[in-house]
Amino acid sequence: MTTEKDGKLALAGLNRLTKAELEVAVRAKMRSSYLSSLDWRDVPANGTSAGYKGSFFNIMLEFPREASEPERVTVALEYQPTSKVLRVVTMT
């Protein structure tokens, strides 16, 4: 992720955050229940596919900057309930 989005991450100050610190920011925003673009997918299993159940949604994170307005980052997430995994899909 840092290779593809290094400029955006640097503007937001995220290039200095650890994985644990980013997880804390994502959890805090999710606890406030501010989710957007929620999409639930329930694809049944068939002869060629094991099927899939999961949801995709976005959250907006804000990170303060010293010299200007906060940097806003949209984080697209995927939640897979069968394995209880929350995965970052992209950050823009």
PDB file of C-alpha atoms in Angstrom:
ATOM      1  CA  MET A   1       0.000   0.000   0.000  1.00  0.00           C
ATOM      2  CA  THR A   2       2.800   2.446   0.777  1.00  0.00           C
ATOM      3  CA  THR A   3       4.296   1.978  -2.685  1.00  0.00           C
ATOM      4  CA  GLU A   4       1.043   2.756  -4.493  1.00  0.00           C
ATOM      5  CA  LYS A   5      -0.303   5.511  -2.229  1.00  0.00           C
ATOM      6  CA  ASP A   6       2.823   7.053  -0.700  1.00  0.00           C
ATOM      7  CA  GLY A   7       1.937  10.676  -1.591  1.00  0.00           C
ATOM      8  CA  LYS A   8      -1.587  10.489  -0.168  1.00  0.00           C
ATOM      9  CA  LEU A   9      -0.381   8.653   2.921  1.00  0.00           C
ATOM     10  CA  ALA A  10       2.326  11.258   3.517  1.00  0.00           C
ATOM     11  CA  LEU A  11      -0.184  14.133   3.213  1.00  0.00           C
ATOM     12  CA  ALA A  12      -2.390  12.442   5.793  1.00  0.00           C
ATOM     13  CA  GLY A  13       0.568  11.640   8.035  1.00  0.00           C
ATOM     14  CA  LEU A  14      -0.159   7.949   7.617  1.00  0.00           C
ATOM     15  CA  ASN A  15       3.293   7.102   6.336  1.00  0.00           C
ATOM     16  CA  ARG A  16       4.436   7.344   9.966  1.00  0.00           C
ATOM     17  CA  LEU A  17       1.580   5.297  11.448  1.00  0.00           C
ATOM     18  CA  THR A  18       2.051   1.714  12.471  1.00  0.00           C
ATOM     19  CA  LYS A  19      -0.444  -0.953  11.446  1.00  0.00           C
ATOM     20  CA  ALA A  20      -1.793  -0.966  15.014  1.00  0.00           C
ATOM     21  CA  GLU A  21      -2.340   2.818  14.977  1.00  0.00           C
ATOM     22  CA  LEU A  22      -4.231   2.594  11.682  1.00  0.00           C
ATOM     23  CA  GLU A  23      -6.372  -0.214  13.123  1.00  0.00           C
ATOM     24  CA  VAL A  24      -7.258   2.013  16.095  1.00  0.00           C
ATOM     25  CA  ALA A  25      -8.340   4.850  13.741  1.00  0.00           C
ATOM     26  CA  VAL A  26     -10.502   2.472  11.663  1.00  0.00           C
ATOM     27  CA  ARG A  27     -12.110   0.885  14.755  1.00  0.00           C
ATOM     28  CA  ALA A  28     -12.904   4.280  16.265  1.00  0.00           C
ATOM     29  CA  LYS A  29     -14.680   5.411  13.101  1.00  0.00           C
ATOM     30  CA  MET A  30     -16.607   2.130  12.840  1.00  0.00           C
ATOM     31  CA  ARG A  31     -17.748   2.431  16.461  1.00  0.00           C
ATOM     32  CA  SER A  32     -19.306   5.774  15.596  1.00  0.00           C
ATOM     33  CA  SER A  33     -21.383   3.866  12.986  1.00  0.00           C
ATOM     34  CA  TYR A  34     -20.479   6.250  10.188  1.00  0.00           C
ATOM     35  CA  LEU A  35     -20.443   3.825   7.258  1.00  0.00           C
ATOM     36  CA  SER A  36     -21.189   4.688   3.648  1.00  0.00           C
ATOM     37  CA  SER A  37     -21.749   2.765   0.417  1.00  0.00           C
ATOM     38  CA  LEU A  38     -22.720  -0.415   2.232  1.00  0.00           C
ATOM     39  CA  ASP A  39     -23.013  -3.382  -0.130  1.00  0.00           C
ATOM     40  CA  TRP A  40     -23.896  -6.906   1.061  1.00  0.00           C
ATOM     41  CA  ARG A  41     -23.006  -9.810  -1.225  1.00  0.00           C
ATOM     42  CA  ASP A  42     -24.436 -13.268  -0.823  1.00  0.00           C
ATOM     43  CA  VAL A  43     -23.327 -15.524  -3.663  1.00  0.00           C
ATOM     44  CA  PRO A  44     -24.529 -19.107  -3.257  1.00  0.00           C
ATOM     45  CA  ALA A  45     -22.148 -21.999  -3.711  1.00  0.00           C
ATOM     46  CA  ASN A  46     -22.403 -23.966  -6.943  1.00  0.00           C
ATOM     47  CA  GLY A  47     -20.412 -26.574  -8.856  1.00  0.00           C
ATOM     48  CA  THR A  48     -17.602 -24.158  -9.747  1.00  0.00           C
ATOM     49  CA  SER A  49     -17.568 -21.773  -6.766  1.00  0.00           C
ATOM     50  CA  ALA A  50     -17.537 -22.142  -2.995  1.00  0.00           C
ATOM     51  CA  GLY A  51     -19.814 -19.124  -2.718  1.00  0.00           C
ATOM     52  CA  TYR A  52     -19.249 -15.906  -0.850  1.00  0.00           C
ATOM     53  CA  LYS A  53     -20.859 -13.876   1.922  1.00  0.00           C
ATOM     54  CA  GLY A  54     -19.514 -10.493   2.864  1.00  0.00           C
ATOM     55  CA  SER A  55     -20.039  -6.780   2.938  1.00  0.00           C
ATOM     56  CA  PHE A  56     -18.145  -3.876   1.463  1.00  0.00           C
ATOM     57  CA  PHE A  57     -18.353  -0.354   2.868  1.00  0.00           C
ATOM     58  CA  ASN A  58     -16.442   2.903   3.162  1.00  0.00           C
ATOM     59  CA  ILE A  59     -15.430   5.063   6.070  1.00  0.00           C
ATOM     60  CA  MET A  60     -13.883   8.535   6.055  1.00  0.00           C
ATOM     61  CA  LEU A  61     -10.858   9.104   8.293  1.00  0.00           C
ATOM     62  CA  GLU A  62      -9.546  12.577   9.117  1.00  0.00           C
ATOM     63  CA  PHE A  63      -5.992  13.253  10.183  1.00  0.00           C
ATOM     64  CA  PRO A  64      -4.871  16.677  11.417  1.00  0.00           C
ATOM     65  CA  ARG A  65      -2.114  18.554   9.595  1.00  0.00           C
ATOM     66  CA  GLU A  66      -0.070  21.316  11.162  1.00  0.00           C
ATOM     67  CA  ALA A  67      -0.276  23.917   8.397  1.00  0.00           C
ATOM     68  CA  SER A  68      -3.711  23.350   6.883  1.00  0.00           C
ATOM     69  CA  GLU A  69      -7.072  21.637   7.006  1.00  0.00           C
ATOM     70  CA  PRO A  70      -7.218  17.972   8.063  1.00  0.00           C
ATOM     71  CA  GLU A  71      -6.388  15.388   5.432  1.00  0.00           C
ATOM     72  CA  ARG A  72      -9.377  13.175   4.632  1.00  0.00           C
ATOM     73  CA  VAL A  73      -8.886   9.595   3.529  1.00  0.00           C
ATOM     74  CA  THR A  74     -11.630   7.303   2.260  1.00  0.00           C
ATOM     75  CA  VAL A  75     -11.003   3.713   3.327  1.00  0.00           C
ATOM     76  CA  ALA A  76     -12.853   0.928   1.515  1.00  0.00           C
ATOM     77  CA  LEU A  77     -13.272  -2.145   3.720  1.00  0.00           C
ATOM     78  CA  GLU A  78     -14.530  -5.689   3.285  1.00  0.00           C
ATOM     79  CA  TYR A  79     -15.999  -7.708   6.138  1.00  0.00           C
ATOM     80  CA  GLN A  80     -16.139 -11.490   5.794  1.00  0.00           C
ATOM     81  CA  PRO A  81     -18.475 -12.745   8.543  1.00  0.00           C
ATOM     82  CA  THR A  82     -17.734 -16.457   8.166  1.00  0.00           C
ATOM     83  CA  SER A  83     -14.056 -15.929   8.971  1.00  0.00           C
ATOM     84  CA  LYS A  84     -14.615 -12.707  10.997  1.00  0.00           C
ATOM     85  CA  VAL A  85     -12.046 -10.840   8.898  1.00  0.00           C
ATOM     86  CA  LEU A  86     -12.061  -7.104   8.230  1.00  0.00           C
ATOM     87  CA  ARG A  87      -9.820  -6.226   5.307  1.00  0.00           C
ATOM     88  CA  VAL A  88      -8.698  -2.887   3.864  1.00  0.00           C
ATOM     89  CA  VAL A  89      -9.473  -2.936   0.148  1.00  0.00           C
ATOM     90  CA  THR A  90      -8.137   0.501  -0.736  1.00  0.00           C
ATOM     91  CA  MET A  91      -7.419   3.969   0.611  1.00  0.00           C
ATOM     92  CA  THR A  92      -7.911   7.134  -1.417  1.00  0.00           C
TER      93      THR A  92
END
